[in-house]
Each structure stands twice: as C-alpha cells, then as structure tokens.
XYZ file of C-alpha atoms in Angstrom:
264
model
C 0.000 0.000 0.000
C 1.011 3.605 -0.630
C 1.409 5.629 2.538
C -0.726 8.719 3.006
C 1.104 11.606 1.399
C 2.001 14.811 3.202
C 1.546 18.223 1.582
C 5.312 18.766 1.372
C 5.626 15.633 -0.774
C 3.152 16.847 -3.372
C 3.800 18.834 -6.561
C 2.280 22.243 -7.137
C -0.849 22.369 -9.313
C 0.137 21.900 -12.943
C -0.982 25.338 -14.144
C 1.769 26.916 -12.063
C 4.524 25.196 -14.072
C 3.167 25.061 -17.652
C 3.917 28.615 -18.795
C 6.614 29.358 -21.369
C 9.028 32.290 -21.562
C 6.499 34.621 -23.199
C 3.842 33.784 -20.618
C 1.821 31.362 -22.729
C 0.150 28.228 -21.375
C 1.867 25.064 -22.679
C 0.192 21.764 -21.838
C 2.490 18.840 -21.096
C 1.667 15.397 -22.542
C 0.080 12.712 -20.423
C 2.193 9.802 -19.205
C 0.271 6.536 -18.998
C -0.642 5.366 -22.497
C -1.463 1.662 -22.408
C -4.448 0.323 -24.309
C -7.366 -1.952 -23.530
C -8.196 -4.360 -26.356
C -11.149 -6.635 -26.939
C -8.935 -9.695 -27.312
C -6.511 -8.817 -24.529
C -3.509 -8.746 -26.851
C -2.375 -5.498 -25.220
C -2.224 -7.110 -21.791
C -5.438 -5.348 -20.792
C -8.529 -7.263 -21.907
C -11.927 -5.587 -22.136
C -13.874 -7.227 -19.323
C -16.898 -6.219 -17.288
C -16.081 -5.039 -13.785
C -12.333 -4.894 -14.307
C -11.813 -1.164 -14.898
C -12.558 2.020 -12.980
C -12.595 5.655 -14.076
C -11.467 8.411 -11.733
C -12.972 11.710 -12.863
C -13.790 15.228 -11.762
C -17.115 16.705 -12.818
C -15.322 20.031 -13.185
C -12.961 18.663 -15.823
C -13.976 18.683 -19.504
C -11.371 16.032 -20.349
C -12.821 13.656 -17.751
C -16.331 14.584 -18.865
C -15.510 13.183 -22.305
C -14.912 9.737 -20.875
C -18.009 9.560 -18.717
C -20.103 10.840 -21.650
C -18.856 8.115 -23.985
C -19.300 5.547 -21.212
C -22.981 6.515 -21.077
C -23.488 6.778 -24.843
C -22.044 3.306 -25.359
C -24.048 1.815 -22.480
C -21.072 0.822 -20.334
C -22.482 1.908 -16.982
C -22.585 -1.692 -15.727
C -19.201 -2.531 -17.231
C -16.885 0.247 -16.027
C -17.296 1.806 -12.586
C -16.380 5.392 -11.807
C -15.889 7.778 -8.910
C -15.229 11.487 -8.545
C -12.464 13.293 -6.748
C -13.219 16.239 -4.481
C -14.278 19.349 -6.392
C -11.482 21.538 -5.000
C -8.209 21.404 -6.921
C -5.712 22.933 -4.516
C -2.114 22.442 -3.474
C -1.305 18.773 -3.758
C -3.696 18.228 -6.643
C -6.874 16.183 -6.795
C -7.824 14.659 -3.470
C -10.226 12.240 -1.839
C -12.406 13.363 1.061
C -15.177 11.945 3.223
C -17.691 13.218 0.676
C -15.655 12.033 -2.309
C -13.684 8.946 -1.195
C -11.697 6.506 -3.272
C -13.983 3.445 -3.319
C -11.109 1.161 -4.295
C -8.628 2.413 -1.704
C -10.577 3.913 1.228
C -7.452 5.069 3.063
C -6.130 7.166 0.180
C -6.366 10.931 0.495
C -4.835 12.034 -2.829
C -5.157 10.793 -6.396
C -1.370 10.884 -6.490
C -1.376 7.719 -4.414
C -3.129 5.907 -7.253
C -0.408 7.145 -9.618
C 2.260 5.871 -7.246
C 0.728 2.399 -7.303
C 1.711 2.221 -10.967
C 5.055 3.981 -10.680
C 6.435 4.554 -7.153
C 8.940 7.085 -8.530
C 6.349 9.106 -10.443
C 6.786 12.869 -9.980
C 4.756 14.256 -12.878
C 1.317 15.790 -13.256
C -1.662 14.346 -11.412
C -4.597 14.609 -13.790
C -8.026 13.199 -14.498
C -9.391 11.153 -16.108
C -7.611 8.036 -14.943
C -8.555 4.619 -16.314
C -7.510 2.122 -13.644
C -7.186 -1.661 -13.853
C -8.577 -3.127 -10.631
C -7.185 -6.562 -11.451
C -3.558 -5.498 -11.924
C -3.721 -2.491 -9.591
C -2.245 -0.076 -12.145
C -3.244 2.890 -14.271
C -3.935 1.850 -17.853
C -4.251 5.300 -19.380
C -4.756 8.940 -18.395
C -5.177 10.433 -21.867
C -8.856 11.243 -22.461
C -8.661 11.155 -26.261
C -7.349 7.589 -26.142
C -9.722 6.441 -23.406
C -12.824 7.464 -25.356
C -11.641 5.495 -28.379
C -11.131 2.395 -26.253
C -14.643 2.786 -24.863
C -15.990 3.299 -28.376
C -14.607 0.081 -29.887
C -13.063 -2.379 -27.465
C -16.053 -3.076 -25.199
C -18.646 -3.638 -27.928
C -19.158 -7.285 -26.972
C -20.476 -6.208 -23.564
C -21.850 -2.719 -24.347
C -25.569 -1.926 -24.415
C -25.096 0.234 -27.521
C -22.454 -1.591 -29.577
C -23.804 -0.278 -32.884
C -23.004 3.316 -31.957
C -19.680 4.190 -33.565
C -18.312 7.603 -32.645
C -15.255 7.174 -34.862
C -16.504 5.513 -38.070
C -13.942 4.641 -40.719
C -15.547 6.778 -43.416
C -15.395 9.912 -41.221
C -12.038 9.439 -39.510
C -10.067 11.846 -41.692
C -12.707 14.537 -41.180
C -12.937 13.890 -37.434
C -9.164 14.028 -37.047
C -8.975 17.326 -38.948
C -11.702 18.915 -36.804
C -10.231 17.522 -33.586
C -6.883 19.124 -34.351
C -8.030 22.723 -34.481
C -10.827 22.337 -31.932
C -8.322 20.950 -29.435
C -5.643 23.563 -30.111
C -7.851 26.650 -30.192
C -10.992 25.771 -28.186
C -10.494 22.804 -25.802
C -7.021 23.955 -24.837
C -7.620 27.527 -25.991
C -9.740 28.423 -22.973
C -6.874 27.303 -20.726
C -4.441 29.345 -22.789
C -6.640 32.388 -22.110
C -7.102 31.694 -18.437
C -3.537 30.747 -17.578
C -1.635 33.191 -19.805
C 0.808 35.403 -17.948
C 1.315 38.144 -20.512
C -0.921 40.350 -22.633
C 0.698 39.024 -25.801
C -0.053 35.423 -24.914
C -3.605 36.219 -23.824
C -4.422 38.198 -26.980
C -3.131 35.434 -29.229
C -5.088 32.755 -27.367
C -8.246 34.875 -27.273
C -8.143 35.609 -31.001
C -7.533 31.969 -31.893
C -10.353 30.862 -29.596
C -13.000 33.075 -31.122
C -11.764 32.568 -34.672
C -12.293 28.842 -34.188
C -15.666 29.382 -32.525
C -16.595 31.299 -35.697
C -15.555 28.218 -37.682
C -17.844 26.104 -35.498
C -20.653 28.585 -36.082
C -20.164 28.395 -39.843
C -20.296 24.582 -39.785
C -23.339 24.377 -37.515
C -25.264 26.926 -39.558
C -25.396 24.298 -42.313
C -25.634 20.939 -40.522
C -26.630 19.331 -37.222
C -23.222 17.996 -36.182
C -19.615 18.834 -36.913
C -19.198 16.115 -39.533
C -22.725 16.179 -40.948
C -25.846 14.395 -39.693
C -24.031 11.896 -37.471
C -22.902 12.346 -33.859
C -19.175 11.583 -33.553
C -16.360 11.910 -31.038
C -15.628 15.354 -32.515
C -18.959 16.541 -31.098
C -18.304 14.979 -27.693
C -14.887 16.626 -27.489
C -16.260 20.044 -28.423
C -19.425 19.840 -26.318
C -17.708 19.224 -22.990
C -15.892 22.543 -23.463
C -18.893 24.488 -24.763
C -21.158 23.420 -21.894
C -18.699 25.017 -19.443
C -18.152 28.203 -21.398
C -20.535 30.658 -19.730
C -20.371 29.373 -16.127
C -16.600 28.767 -16.061
C -14.499 30.127 -18.903
C -16.149 33.544 -19.158
C -15.775 34.311 -15.474
C -12.630 32.428 -14.499
C -10.668 32.146 -17.752
C -11.294 35.643 -19.148
C -13.018 34.347 -22.304
C -15.563 37.044 -23.154
C -18.794 35.555 -24.551
C -19.598 36.100 -28.205
C -22.308 33.483 -28.590
C -24.412 32.934 -31.682
C -27.689 31.157 -32.221
C -26.331 28.110 -34.074
C -23.761 27.288 -31.401
C -26.406 27.635 -28.714
C -28.806 25.312 -30.592
C -25.965 22.813 -30.885
C-alpha cells in the first residue's frame, strides 16, 4: 500500500509550471498510455467489472470519458468515482464526501499514480482509467480512453452499434479535432492561464476565430461532420457546456455566442 502523502511531498498544481518564456500556457503530454483491447492482446482485456474511471465533474477532459461511457451503455461494465471538487495544493484529493472506493485510506489521487510507478513525480490529472485486477493505471489520456470505450467493449456494451469514430469519417474527425483541441479545448486554458498580454491576446483571437468556424459549420448541418454524432462533437461539447459558467468568469473568455452554437 502507498502511505498517506504529506503536503510537502506533493507537486504544485500543474498550471503553475506550464507557462513558457512569453507567458503562454503550454500543456504537457500525459504519461500513462497503455491500451485496452477486446482480445486482450495489449495485456489489458476488455472485461466487465475490471476497470474504474477516476474523474472530476469540473474537468472537460474527464467529462468526455463519462459521456462516452454513457453513450455506449457501459455503466454496468466500467465503474467510476469522482475526486473532491477543490483542486488545490497537492492536486486532486479524496475526502469523506468524495472517497476513493477502491482504496478507502487514500487521500490524494497521487497515491493511485504511485501504485503504478512509485517514482512518479509528474502531473496528477483526471481522467484516470484504472485496472482493478492489476492495480495499475492503464491510461490517463482522455482522447485515447474514449476510443477504447468506443470500440473495445462492444461485446459487452448496451449500444455496440453506436460508432463515434466511423472509418468513413475518420479523416474529417481528425482534422476537426486538431483545431478544436488547439484553439478551443485547450484555448480556454491558454486564455485563463496566460501570464502576458501578448499570450492572452493570441489565445483569445484563436479561440473566437475557431468558434466562428464552429458557427459556420453548424449553420449548415446538425453535427460537426454532418448528420451523425461523432467523437468530434463529444470533445467540443464538454468545453462548450462550461463556457458561460466557467471560462467567461474564471478564464477571461468574453462571450460572443451565436444562435447556431447555442442550438448545438
């Protein structure tokens, strides 16, 4: 077992260390990148009851995973729990109201990371896809987790026919994901965590230029790729739904909403 961690052992919140020389927010890559496969060839077989998602309801990246879990009908296959809502010094934590159901004595999500790598000293982020059988983190990259949930659990999913990343739309989805991630998903963080006027102005302009692109697309069709819901919509929506209550007030992203985005 991992001992309870003291505050002096814990890293500072990640936004305090991800700013470049000109004051711009620079997101660091995630660390744990293993894959669950239907046949188990990866070492992690898709099985009911084996995996657990750690999320925060405040986090759009974690929201992606729990959304796809629901859309695919995996509620009885993959369990989940939420960390405490307050992200403070020491990172995400467990409390009496938001305990770790797998490790009741744990007080920080970092302890789950240390189960996988006792020397780990990097970022502590959500979502975390955890293997209860092996006692290790499988993956903490939301974009990869949602694709595993989309394809690898179809044999035990309630909605196996739903494909959020269909072959015929993959090139289009990938192209949309690229600029939506850079300018919108991550763009709101670039606005909120910038430490110079130059960095903020650049992030702000890119954000609303790309929101204009979304507006143009949605003025002509129901979803980003046409008439079919895909992962591109899930990835965009979890940012948009937080825009007014979070990013306008806390991340300095002034609202410039339009009717088509709001209908979306």
